[in-house]
Short mmCIF file of C-alpha atoms and ligand atoms in Angstrom, two decimals:
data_model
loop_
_atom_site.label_atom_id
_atom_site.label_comp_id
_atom_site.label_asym_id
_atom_site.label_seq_id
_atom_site.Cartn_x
_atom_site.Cartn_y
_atom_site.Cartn_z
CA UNK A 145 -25.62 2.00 -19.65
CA UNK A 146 -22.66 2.62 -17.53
CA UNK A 147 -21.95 6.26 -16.62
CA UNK A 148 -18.68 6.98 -16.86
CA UNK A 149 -18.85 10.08 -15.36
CA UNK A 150 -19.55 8.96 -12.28
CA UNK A 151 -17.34 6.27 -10.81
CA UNK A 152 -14.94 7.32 -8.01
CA UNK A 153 -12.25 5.85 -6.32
CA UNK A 154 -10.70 6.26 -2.85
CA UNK A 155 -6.90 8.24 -2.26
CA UNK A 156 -5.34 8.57 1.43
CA UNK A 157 -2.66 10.99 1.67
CA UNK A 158 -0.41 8.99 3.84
CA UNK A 159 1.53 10.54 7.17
CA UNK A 160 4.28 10.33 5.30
CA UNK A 161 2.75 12.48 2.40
CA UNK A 162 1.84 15.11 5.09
CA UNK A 163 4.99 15.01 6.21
CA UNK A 164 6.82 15.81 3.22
CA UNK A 165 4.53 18.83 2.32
CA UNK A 166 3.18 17.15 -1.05
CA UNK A 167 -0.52 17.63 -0.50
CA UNK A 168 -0.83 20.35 -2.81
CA UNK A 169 1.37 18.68 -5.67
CA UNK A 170 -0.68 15.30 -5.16
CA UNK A 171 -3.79 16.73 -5.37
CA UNK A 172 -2.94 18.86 -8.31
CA UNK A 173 -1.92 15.61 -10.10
CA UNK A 174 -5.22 14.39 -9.96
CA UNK A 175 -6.95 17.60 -10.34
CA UNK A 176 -5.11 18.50 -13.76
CA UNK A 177 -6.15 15.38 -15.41
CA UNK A 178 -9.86 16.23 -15.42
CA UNK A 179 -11.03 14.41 -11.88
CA UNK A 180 -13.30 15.70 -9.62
CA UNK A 181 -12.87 16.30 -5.83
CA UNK A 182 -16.35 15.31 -4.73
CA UNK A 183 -14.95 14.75 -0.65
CA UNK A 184 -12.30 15.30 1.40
CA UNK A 185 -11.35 15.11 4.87
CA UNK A 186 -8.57 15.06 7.33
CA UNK A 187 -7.81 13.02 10.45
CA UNK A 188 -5.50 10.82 12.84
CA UNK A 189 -7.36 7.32 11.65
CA UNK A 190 -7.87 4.66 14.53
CA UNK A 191 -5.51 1.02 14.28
CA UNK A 192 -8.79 -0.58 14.24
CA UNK A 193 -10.04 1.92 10.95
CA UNK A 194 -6.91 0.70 9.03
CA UNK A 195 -7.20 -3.03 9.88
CA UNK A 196 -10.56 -2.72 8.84
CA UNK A 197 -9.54 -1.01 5.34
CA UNK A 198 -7.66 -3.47 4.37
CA UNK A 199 -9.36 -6.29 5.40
CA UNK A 200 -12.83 -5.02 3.65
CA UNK A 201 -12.12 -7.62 0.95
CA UNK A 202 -11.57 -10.63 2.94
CA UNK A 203 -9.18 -12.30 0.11
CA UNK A 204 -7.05 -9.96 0.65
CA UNK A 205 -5.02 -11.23 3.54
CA UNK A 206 -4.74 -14.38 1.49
CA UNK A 207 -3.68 -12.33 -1.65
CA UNK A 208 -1.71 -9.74 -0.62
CA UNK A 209 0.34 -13.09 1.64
CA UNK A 210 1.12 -14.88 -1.97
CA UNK A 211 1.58 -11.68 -3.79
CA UNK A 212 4.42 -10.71 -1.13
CA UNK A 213 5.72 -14.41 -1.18
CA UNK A 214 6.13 -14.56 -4.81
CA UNK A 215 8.06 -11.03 -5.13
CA UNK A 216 10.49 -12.58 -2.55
CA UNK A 217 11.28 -15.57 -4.81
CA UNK A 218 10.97 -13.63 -7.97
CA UNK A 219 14.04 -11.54 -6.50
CA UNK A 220 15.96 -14.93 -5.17
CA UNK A 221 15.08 -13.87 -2.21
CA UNK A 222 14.09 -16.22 0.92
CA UNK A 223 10.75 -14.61 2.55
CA UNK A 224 10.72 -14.03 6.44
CA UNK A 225 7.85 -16.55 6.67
CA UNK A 226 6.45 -19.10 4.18
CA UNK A 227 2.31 -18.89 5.16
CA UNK A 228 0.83 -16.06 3.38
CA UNK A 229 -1.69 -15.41 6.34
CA UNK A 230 1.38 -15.14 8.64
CA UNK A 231 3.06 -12.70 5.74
CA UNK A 232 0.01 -10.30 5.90
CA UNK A 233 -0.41 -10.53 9.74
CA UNK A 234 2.56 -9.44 10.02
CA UNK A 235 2.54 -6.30 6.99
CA UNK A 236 -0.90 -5.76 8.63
CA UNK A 237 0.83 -4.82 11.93
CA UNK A 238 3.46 -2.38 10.32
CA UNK A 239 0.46 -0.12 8.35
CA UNK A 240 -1.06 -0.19 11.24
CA UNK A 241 1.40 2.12 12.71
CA UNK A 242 2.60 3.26 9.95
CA UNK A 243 -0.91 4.55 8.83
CA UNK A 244 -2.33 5.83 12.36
CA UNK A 245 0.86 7.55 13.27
CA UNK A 246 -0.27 11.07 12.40
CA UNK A 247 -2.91 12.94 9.93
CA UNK A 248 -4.30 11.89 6.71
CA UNK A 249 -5.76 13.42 3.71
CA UNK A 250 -8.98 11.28 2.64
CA UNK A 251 -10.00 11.73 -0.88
CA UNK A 252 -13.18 10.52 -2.88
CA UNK A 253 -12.07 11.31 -6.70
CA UNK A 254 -14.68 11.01 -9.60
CA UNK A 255 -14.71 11.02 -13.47
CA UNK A 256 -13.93 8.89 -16.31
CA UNK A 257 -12.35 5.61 -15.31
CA UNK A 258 -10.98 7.20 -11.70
CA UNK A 259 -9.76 3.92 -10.19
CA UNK A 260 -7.50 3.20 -13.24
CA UNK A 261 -5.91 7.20 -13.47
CA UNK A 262 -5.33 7.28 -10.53
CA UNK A 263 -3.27 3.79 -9.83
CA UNK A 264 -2.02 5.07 -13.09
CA UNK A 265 -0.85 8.50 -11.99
CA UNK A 266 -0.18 7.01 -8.57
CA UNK A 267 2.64 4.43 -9.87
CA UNK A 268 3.36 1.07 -8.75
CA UNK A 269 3.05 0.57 -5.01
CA UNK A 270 7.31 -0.07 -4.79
CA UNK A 271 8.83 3.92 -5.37
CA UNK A 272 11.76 2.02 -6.33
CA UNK A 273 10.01 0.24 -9.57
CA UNK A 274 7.17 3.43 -9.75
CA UNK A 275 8.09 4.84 -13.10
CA UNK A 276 9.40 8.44 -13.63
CA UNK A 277 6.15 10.94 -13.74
CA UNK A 278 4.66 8.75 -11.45
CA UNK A 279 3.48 10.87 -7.98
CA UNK A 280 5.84 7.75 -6.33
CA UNK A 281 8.28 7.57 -9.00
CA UNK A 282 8.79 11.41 -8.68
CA UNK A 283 8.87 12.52 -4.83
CA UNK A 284 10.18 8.68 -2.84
CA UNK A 285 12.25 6.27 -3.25
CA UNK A 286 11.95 3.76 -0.49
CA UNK A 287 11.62 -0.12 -1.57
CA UNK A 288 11.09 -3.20 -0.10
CA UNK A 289 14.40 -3.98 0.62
CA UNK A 290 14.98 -1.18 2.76
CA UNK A 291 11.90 -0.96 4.68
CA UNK A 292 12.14 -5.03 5.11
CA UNK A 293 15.41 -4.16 6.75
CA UNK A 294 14.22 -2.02 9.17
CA UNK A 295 10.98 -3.80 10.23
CA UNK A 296 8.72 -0.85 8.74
CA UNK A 297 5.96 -0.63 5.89
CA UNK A 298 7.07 0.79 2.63
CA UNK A 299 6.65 4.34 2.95
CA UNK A 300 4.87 5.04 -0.62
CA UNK A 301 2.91 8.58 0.06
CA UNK A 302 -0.56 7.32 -1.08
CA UNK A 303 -3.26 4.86 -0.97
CA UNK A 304 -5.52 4.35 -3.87
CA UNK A 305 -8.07 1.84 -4.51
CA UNK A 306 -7.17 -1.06 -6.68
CA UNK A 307 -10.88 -2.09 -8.76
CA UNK A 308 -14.16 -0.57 -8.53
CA UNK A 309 -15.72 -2.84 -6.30
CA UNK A 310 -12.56 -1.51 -3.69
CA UNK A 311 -13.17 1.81 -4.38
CA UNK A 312 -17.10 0.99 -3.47
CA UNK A 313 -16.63 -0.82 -0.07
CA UNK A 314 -13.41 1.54 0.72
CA UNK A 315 -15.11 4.85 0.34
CA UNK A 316 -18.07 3.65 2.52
CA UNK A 317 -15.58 2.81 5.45
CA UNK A 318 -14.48 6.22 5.43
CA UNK A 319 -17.05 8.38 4.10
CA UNK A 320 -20.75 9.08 4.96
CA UNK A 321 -22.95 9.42 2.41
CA UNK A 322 -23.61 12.93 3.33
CA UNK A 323 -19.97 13.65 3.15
CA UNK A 324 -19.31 13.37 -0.50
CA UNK A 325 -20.78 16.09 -3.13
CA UNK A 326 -22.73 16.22 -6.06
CA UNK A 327 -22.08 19.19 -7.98
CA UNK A 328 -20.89 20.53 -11.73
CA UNK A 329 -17.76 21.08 -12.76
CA UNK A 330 -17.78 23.56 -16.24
CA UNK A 331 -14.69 21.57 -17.02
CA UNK A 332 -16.93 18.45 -17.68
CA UNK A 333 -17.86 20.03 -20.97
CA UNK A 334 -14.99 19.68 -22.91
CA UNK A 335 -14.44 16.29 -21.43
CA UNK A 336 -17.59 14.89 -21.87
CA UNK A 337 -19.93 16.47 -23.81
CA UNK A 338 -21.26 15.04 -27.23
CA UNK A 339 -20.95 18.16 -29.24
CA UNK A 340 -18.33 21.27 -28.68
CA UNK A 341 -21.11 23.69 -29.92
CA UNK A 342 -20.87 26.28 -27.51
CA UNK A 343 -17.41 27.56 -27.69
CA UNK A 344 -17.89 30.23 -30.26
CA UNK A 345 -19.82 33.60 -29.87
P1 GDP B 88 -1.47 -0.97 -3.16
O1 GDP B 88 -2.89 -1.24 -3.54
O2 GDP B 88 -0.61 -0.55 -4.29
O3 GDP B 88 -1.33 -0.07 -1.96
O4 GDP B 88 -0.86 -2.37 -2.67
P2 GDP B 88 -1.56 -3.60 -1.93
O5 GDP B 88 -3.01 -3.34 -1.66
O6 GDP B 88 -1.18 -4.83 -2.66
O7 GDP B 88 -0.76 -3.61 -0.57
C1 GDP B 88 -1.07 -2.75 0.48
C2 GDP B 88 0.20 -2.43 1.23
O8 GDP B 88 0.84 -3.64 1.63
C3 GDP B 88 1.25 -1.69 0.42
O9 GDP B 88 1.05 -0.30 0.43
C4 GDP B 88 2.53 -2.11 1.12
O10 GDP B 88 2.72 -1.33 2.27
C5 GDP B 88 2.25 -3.52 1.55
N1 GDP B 88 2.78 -4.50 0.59
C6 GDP B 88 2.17 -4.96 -0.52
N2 GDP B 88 2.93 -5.83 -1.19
C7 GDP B 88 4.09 -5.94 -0.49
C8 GDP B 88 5.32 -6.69 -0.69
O11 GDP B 88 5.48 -7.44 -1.64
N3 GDP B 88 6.29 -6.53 0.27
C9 GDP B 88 6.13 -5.70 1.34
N4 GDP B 88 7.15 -5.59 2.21
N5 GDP B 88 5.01 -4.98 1.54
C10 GDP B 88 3.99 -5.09 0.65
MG1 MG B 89 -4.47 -2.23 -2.55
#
């Protein structure tokens, strides 16, 4: 039976998070809802450790290409280049320095269907179209347009994992085994347990 207790996701605190002084307000957005920090780490990541996150999933070059495309046309607007491979190559490049230009927060969250909380509490990956409440839709408000403009990645505060099977590979590539902790939280009580029978004295 599946445990729901247990699955995890992946967040990165971007530079750009850092940056802005919004590590303690992202965290506690995750925290409040009921999650549990089970690892954490800081560091300067590699180009190479970001090409290799996103390209984990090897569809997703291909994906994220048509994805990008279609929001062009969708807006009436003509993208920079018609192949999706040449689309991502390119978006590759720009979170490439975008993502290794200065520390990161690495987070493995667990509890209760983590991957889908947190993209929820996360909002969409546009600020501009992340609703209001949203950790994007409250603290940036870069968009496509803008950052198209200027040759740069979106600059959206956070990374989180998109399905389980991300969260999975993604937390291997930056997590040891021995790195992430199993341990009780008293919180889980109330949020999990069967029977509320030990409240009263
Ligand atoms: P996420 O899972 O919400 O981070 O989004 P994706 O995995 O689809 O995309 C990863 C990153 O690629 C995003 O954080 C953006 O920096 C960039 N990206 C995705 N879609 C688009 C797009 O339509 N236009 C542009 N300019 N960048 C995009
Ligand atoms: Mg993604």
């Amino acid at each position: 039976m599946k445990n729901f207790k247990k699955e995890r996701t992946l967040v990165i605190i971007k530079p750009d998070g850092l940056q802005r002084s919004l590590v303690g307000e992202i965290i506690t957005r995750y925290e409040r809802i009921g999650l549990k920090l089970v690892g954490l780490k800081m560091m300067v990541p590699s180009a190479e450790m970001i090409e290799k996150h996103y390209t984990l999933d090897p569809e997703w070059v291909r994906i994220t290409g048509e994805k990008t495309i279609k929001g062009y046309k969708d807006k009436g607007m003509k993208p920079p280049i018609e192949d999706p491979l040449q689309v991502t190559k390119l978006l590759l490049e720009r979170l490439k320095k975008y993502m290794a230009s200065g520390p990161v927060i690495a987070m493995v969250w667990q509890g209760a269907h983590a991957v889908q909380i947190v993209r929820k509490i996360t909002g969409k990956t546009e600020p501009l179209m992340s609703d209001v409440g949203t950790i994007r839709g409250d603290f940036v408000l870069d968009s496509y347009e803008m950052s198209d403009i200027d040759e740069r990645c979106i600059r959206n505060l956070i990374h989180s994992s998109g399905s389980v099977k991300e969260a999975e590979d993604e937390i291997k590539h930056w997590f040891r085994e021995e790195e992430i902790i199993n341990y009780r939280l008293i919180q889980e009580q109330i949020l999990y347990d069967v029977n509320l029978d030990g409240i009263l004295e």
